[in-house]
């Protein structure tokens, strides 16, 4: 059954300014009278995980057993698909890769694609040095402190994962750059996807 609404999967590695771009896109879309909403995949996963009791925060989630994350991930995808049925465009704020203790795990594996059936994938990117600076400024999160070189490799892996999703279903991938202060421009580049 085809869902009524449309799903745009918006991804970017932590510190890229993805949520800022999502907020900006929501603002512009509203001005244009488009029915667009956003959902944070991590937040939905936390809601599901909390019901099971043993995860305290979102950084702990990423460090739990992959088998557990996989189960919570599919439940979260189903919950989000339920919201999409209500119509409109839903921006899903998430990641192409998850840095787990067992290695990189896909944010959007095939079973999640089957549930969400996205119409586009977006990768938000910026300069690795800028990402490092943003991560060290964000004291609300216990993010892994890594080198600019590792960030470069996460950007590449995210592109590879996005293209794997794209090939699986014939779905486009849009890459937008989000340099400091340019979130409005980044958001405008996404308007043709709505
Ligand atoms: P964020 O707030 O976007 O940094 O996401 C918080 C956490 O949610 C991440 O560190 C992951 O543990 C989890 N998460 C978000 N999206 C996904 C996904 N698609 N698959 C698995 N875990 C995810
Ligand atoms: Mg975010």
Tab-separated table of C-alpha atoms and ligand atoms in Angstrom:
chain	number	residue	atom	x	y	z
A	1	UNK	CA	0.000	0.000	0.000
A	2	UNK	CA	1.357	3.426	-0.960
A	3	UNK	CA	1.476	5.901	1.903
A	4	UNK	CA	-0.367	9.193	1.519
A	5	UNK	CA	2.528	11.404	2.622
A	6	UNK	CA	6.018	11.754	1.305
A	7	UNK	CA	9.205	10.942	3.216
A	8	UNK	CA	12.465	12.816	2.752
A	9	UNK	CA	15.351	11.258	4.646
A	10	UNK	CA	17.679	14.050	5.732
A	11	UNK	CA	21.051	12.907	6.992
A	12	UNK	CA	24.406	14.225	8.051
A	13	UNK	CA	27.133	13.228	10.467
A	14	UNK	CA	26.924	14.729	13.984
A	15	UNK	CA	27.951	18.384	14.052
A	16	UNK	CA	27.163	19.111	10.419
A	17	UNK	CA	24.259	21.409	11.337
A	18	UNK	CA	21.539	19.129	10.010
A	19	UNK	CA	18.886	20.147	12.544
A	20	UNK	CA	19.536	23.837	11.730
A	21	UNK	CA	18.930	23.131	8.036
A	22	UNK	CA	15.765	21.154	8.867
A	23	UNK	CA	14.427	24.078	10.962
A	24	UNK	CA	15.182	26.525	8.172
A	25	UNK	CA	13.493	24.314	5.576
A	26	UNK	CA	10.391	24.025	7.785
A	27	UNK	CA	10.251	27.817	8.064
A	28	UNK	CA	10.522	28.388	4.291
A	29	UNK	CA	8.033	25.606	3.508
A	30	UNK	CA	5.511	27.128	5.927
A	31	UNK	CA	5.887	30.517	4.229
A	32	UNK	CA	5.109	28.797	0.942
A	33	UNK	CA	2.022	27.154	2.410
A	34	UNK	CA	3.421	23.614	2.128
A	35	UNK	CA	2.484	20.986	4.675
A	36	UNK	CA	5.875	19.848	5.945
A	37	UNK	CA	6.811	18.417	9.327
A	38	UNK	CA	10.004	16.990	10.776
A	39	UNK	CA	10.698	14.017	12.964
A	40	UNK	CA	13.997	13.163	14.624
A	41	UNK	CA	14.676	9.430	14.194
A	42	UNK	CA	16.930	9.359	17.275
A	43	UNK	CA	14.185	10.897	19.423
A	44	UNK	CA	11.650	8.321	18.200
A	45	UNK	CA	14.178	5.549	18.896
A	46	UNK	CA	14.681	6.906	22.428
A	47	UNK	CA	10.917	6.863	23.006
A	48	UNK	CA	10.773	3.223	21.934
A	49	UNK	CA	13.915	2.306	23.914
A	50	UNK	CA	12.688	4.008	27.112
A	51	UNK	CA	9.615	1.778	27.110
A	52	UNK	CA	12.004	-1.142	27.379
A	53	UNK	CA	13.639	0.610	30.298
A	54	UNK	CA	17.383	0.386	29.997
A	55	UNK	CA	18.623	3.302	27.872
A	56	UNK	CA	19.212	6.630	29.633
A	57	UNK	CA	20.285	8.923	26.784
A	58	UNK	CA	20.835	8.979	23.031
A	59	UNK	CA	24.593	8.605	23.215
A	60	UNK	CA	24.117	5.464	25.285
A	61	UNK	CA	21.771	4.096	22.609
A	62	UNK	CA	24.520	4.182	19.975
A	63	UNK	CA	26.794	2.243	22.342
A	64	UNK	CA	24.305	-0.549	23.058
A	65	UNK	CA	24.396	-3.940	21.278
A	66	UNK	CA	23.693	-3.628	17.538
A	67	UNK	CA	21.076	-6.385	17.808
A	68	UNK	CA	19.153	-4.175	20.257
A	69	UNK	CA	19.585	-1.014	18.134
A	70	UNK	CA	18.348	-2.893	15.061
A	71	UNK	CA	15.143	-3.904	16.830
A	72	UNK	CA	14.492	-0.400	18.170
A	73	UNK	CA	15.340	1.087	14.767
A	74	UNK	CA	12.641	-0.864	12.926
A	75	UNK	CA	10.063	-0.051	15.625
A	76	UNK	CA	10.951	3.649	15.284
A	77	UNK	CA	10.629	3.430	11.476
A	78	UNK	CA	7.138	1.922	11.861
A	79	UNK	CA	6.103	4.671	14.279
A	80	UNK	CA	7.312	7.318	11.813
A	81	UNK	CA	5.536	5.601	8.892
A	82	UNK	CA	2.344	5.871	10.955
A	83	UNK	CA	2.755	9.660	11.048
A	84	UNK	CA	3.384	9.770	7.285
A	85	UNK	CA	0.005	8.107	6.673
A	86	UNK	CA	-1.587	11.325	7.937
A	87	UNK	CA	-0.346	13.087	4.768
A	88	UNK	CA	2.022	15.942	3.997
A	89	UNK	CA	5.776	15.815	3.683
A	90	UNK	CA	7.780	14.375	6.555
A	91	UNK	CA	11.464	15.230	6.913
A	92	UNK	CA	13.202	12.445	8.785
A	93	UNK	CA	16.262	13.858	10.586
A	94	UNK	CA	18.698	10.957	10.876
A	95	UNK	CA	22.091	9.474	9.966
A	96	UNK	CA	23.408	7.289	7.136
A	97	UNK	CA	25.932	5.680	9.475
A	98	UNK	CA	25.886	5.016	13.222
A	99	UNK	CA	29.228	4.783	15.021
A	100	UNK	CA	28.561	1.743	17.235
A	101	UNK	CA	31.037	-0.255	19.302
A	102	UNK	CA	30.674	-3.070	16.760
A	103	UNK	CA	31.543	-0.827	13.814
A	104	UNK	CA	29.584	1.418	11.463
A	105	UNK	CA	25.948	0.383	11.310
A	106	UNK	CA	23.596	1.675	8.582
A	107	UNK	CA	21.043	4.270	9.650
A	108	UNK	CA	18.817	3.202	6.782
A	109	UNK	CA	19.134	-0.557	6.168
A	110	UNK	CA	16.865	-2.248	3.603
A	111	UNK	CA	14.116	-3.119	6.100
A	112	UNK	CA	13.883	0.547	7.132
A	113	UNK	CA	13.719	1.580	3.445
A	114	UNK	CA	10.826	-0.859	2.993
A	115	UNK	CA	8.918	0.720	5.869
A	116	UNK	CA	9.650	4.391	5.132
A	117	UNK	CA	9.793	4.277	1.301
A	118	UNK	CA	11.615	7.619	1.005
A	119	UNK	CA	11.276	9.745	-2.129
A	120	UNK	CA	14.722	11.317	-1.626
A	121	UNK	CA	17.856	11.085	0.464
A	122	UNK	CA	19.683	14.223	1.513
A	123	UNK	CA	23.248	14.466	2.784
A	124	UNK	CA	24.131	17.661	4.631
A	125	UNK	CA	27.866	18.271	4.633
A	126	UNK	CA	30.369	20.884	5.688
A	127	UNK	CA	34.100	21.307	6.160
A	128	UNK	CA	35.559	18.682	8.584
A	129	UNK	CA	37.333	21.431	10.584
A	130	UNK	CA	34.007	23.218	11.053
A	131	UNK	CA	32.396	19.926	12.206
A	132	UNK	CA	35.182	19.429	14.762
A	133	UNK	CA	34.668	22.965	16.079
A	134	UNK	CA	30.879	22.433	16.372
A	135	UNK	CA	31.300	19.104	18.166
A	136	UNK	CA	33.630	20.563	20.757
A	137	UNK	CA	31.226	23.468	21.400
A	138	UNK	CA	28.212	21.180	22.038
A	139	UNK	CA	28.467	20.348	25.739
A	140	UNK	CA	24.996	18.769	25.825
A	141	UNK	CA	26.248	15.640	24.074
A	142	UNK	CA	28.943	13.116	24.884
A	143	UNK	CA	30.180	12.885	21.325
A	144	UNK	CA	33.306	10.958	20.437
A	145	UNK	CA	36.198	13.356	19.990
A	146	UNK	CA	37.871	12.390	16.778
A	147	UNK	CA	40.288	13.836	14.238
A	148	UNK	CA	39.430	15.831	11.103
A	149	UNK	CA	40.749	12.865	9.108
A	150	UNK	CA	38.194	10.522	10.693
A	151	UNK	CA	35.461	13.051	9.989
A	152	UNK	CA	36.497	13.059	6.348
A	153	UNK	CA	36.158	9.278	6.326
A	154	UNK	CA	32.686	9.468	7.981
A	155	UNK	CA	31.579	11.920	5.277
A	156	UNK	CA	32.758	9.479	2.602
A	157	UNK	CA	31.123	6.481	4.281
A	158	UNK	CA	27.858	8.421	4.548
A	159	UNK	CA	27.959	9.139	0.813
A	160	UNK	CA	28.601	5.468	0.101
A	161	UNK	CA	25.695	4.404	2.331
A	162	UNK	CA	23.401	6.986	0.702
A	163	UNK	CA	24.215	5.691	-2.773
A	164	UNK	CA	23.617	2.113	-1.636
A	165	UNK	CA	20.114	3.189	-0.522
A	166	UNK	CA	19.633	5.038	-3.812
A	167	UNK	CA	20.573	2.047	-5.939
A	168	UNK	CA	18.350	-0.327	-3.984
A	169	UNK	CA	15.165	1.495	-4.979
A	170	UNK	CA	16.064	4.028	-7.684
A	171	UNK	CA	15.866	7.058	-5.409
A	172	UNK	CA	17.919	10.269	-5.780
A	173	UNK	CA	20.533	11.563	-3.357
A	174	UNK	CA	20.942	15.310	-2.935
A	175	UNK	CA	24.147	16.636	-1.349
A	176	UNK	CA	24.010	20.115	0.189
A	177	UNK	CA	26.831	22.064	1.772
A	178	UNK	CA	26.112	23.861	5.060
A	179	UNK	CA	28.973	26.293	5.682
A	180	UNK	CA	28.721	28.660	8.683
A	181	UNK	CA	25.731	31.003	8.418
A	182	UNK	CA	24.533	29.520	5.126
A	183	UNK	CA	21.682	27.357	6.434
A	184	UNK	CA	19.044	29.371	4.522
A	185	UNK	CA	20.868	28.754	1.253
A	186	UNK	CA	21.236	25.041	2.083
A	187	UNK	CA	17.508	24.831	2.850
A	188	UNK	CA	16.584	26.597	-0.435
A	189	UNK	CA	18.530	23.986	-2.390
A	190	UNK	CA	16.161	21.406	-0.947
A	191	UNK	CA	12.935	23.100	-2.061
A	192	UNK	CA	12.717	21.149	-5.367
A	193	UNK	CA	12.474	17.924	-3.321
A	194	UNK	CA	9.260	18.961	-1.550
B	1	LIG	P1	21.008	12.642	16.712
B	1	LIG	O1	20.225	13.375	17.730
B	1	LIG	O2	20.552	12.938	15.311
B	1	LIG	O3	22.490	12.819	16.889
B	1	LIG	O4	20.685	11.067	16.920
B	1	LIG	C1	20.832	10.497	18.180
B	1	LIG	C2	21.066	9.006	18.149
B	1	LIG	O5	19.922	8.331	17.623
B	1	LIG	C3	22.232	8.527	17.307
B	1	LIG	O6	23.465	8.627	17.960
B	1	LIG	C4	21.839	7.071	17.080
B	1	LIG	O7	22.155	6.296	18.217
B	1	LIG	C5	20.324	7.122	16.986
B	1	LIG	N1	19.836	7.130	15.603
B	1	LIG	C6	19.396	8.186	14.889
B	1	LIG	N2	18.989	7.799	13.671
B	1	LIG	C7	19.186	6.448	13.600
B	1	LIG	C8	18.968	5.459	12.605
B	1	LIG	N3	18.451	5.745	11.420
B	1	LIG	N4	19.302	4.192	12.900
B	1	LIG	C9	19.819	3.876	14.083
B	1	LIG	N5	20.055	4.745	15.055
B	1	LIG	C10	19.740	6.024	14.819
B	2	LIG	MG1	20.684	16.905	15.267
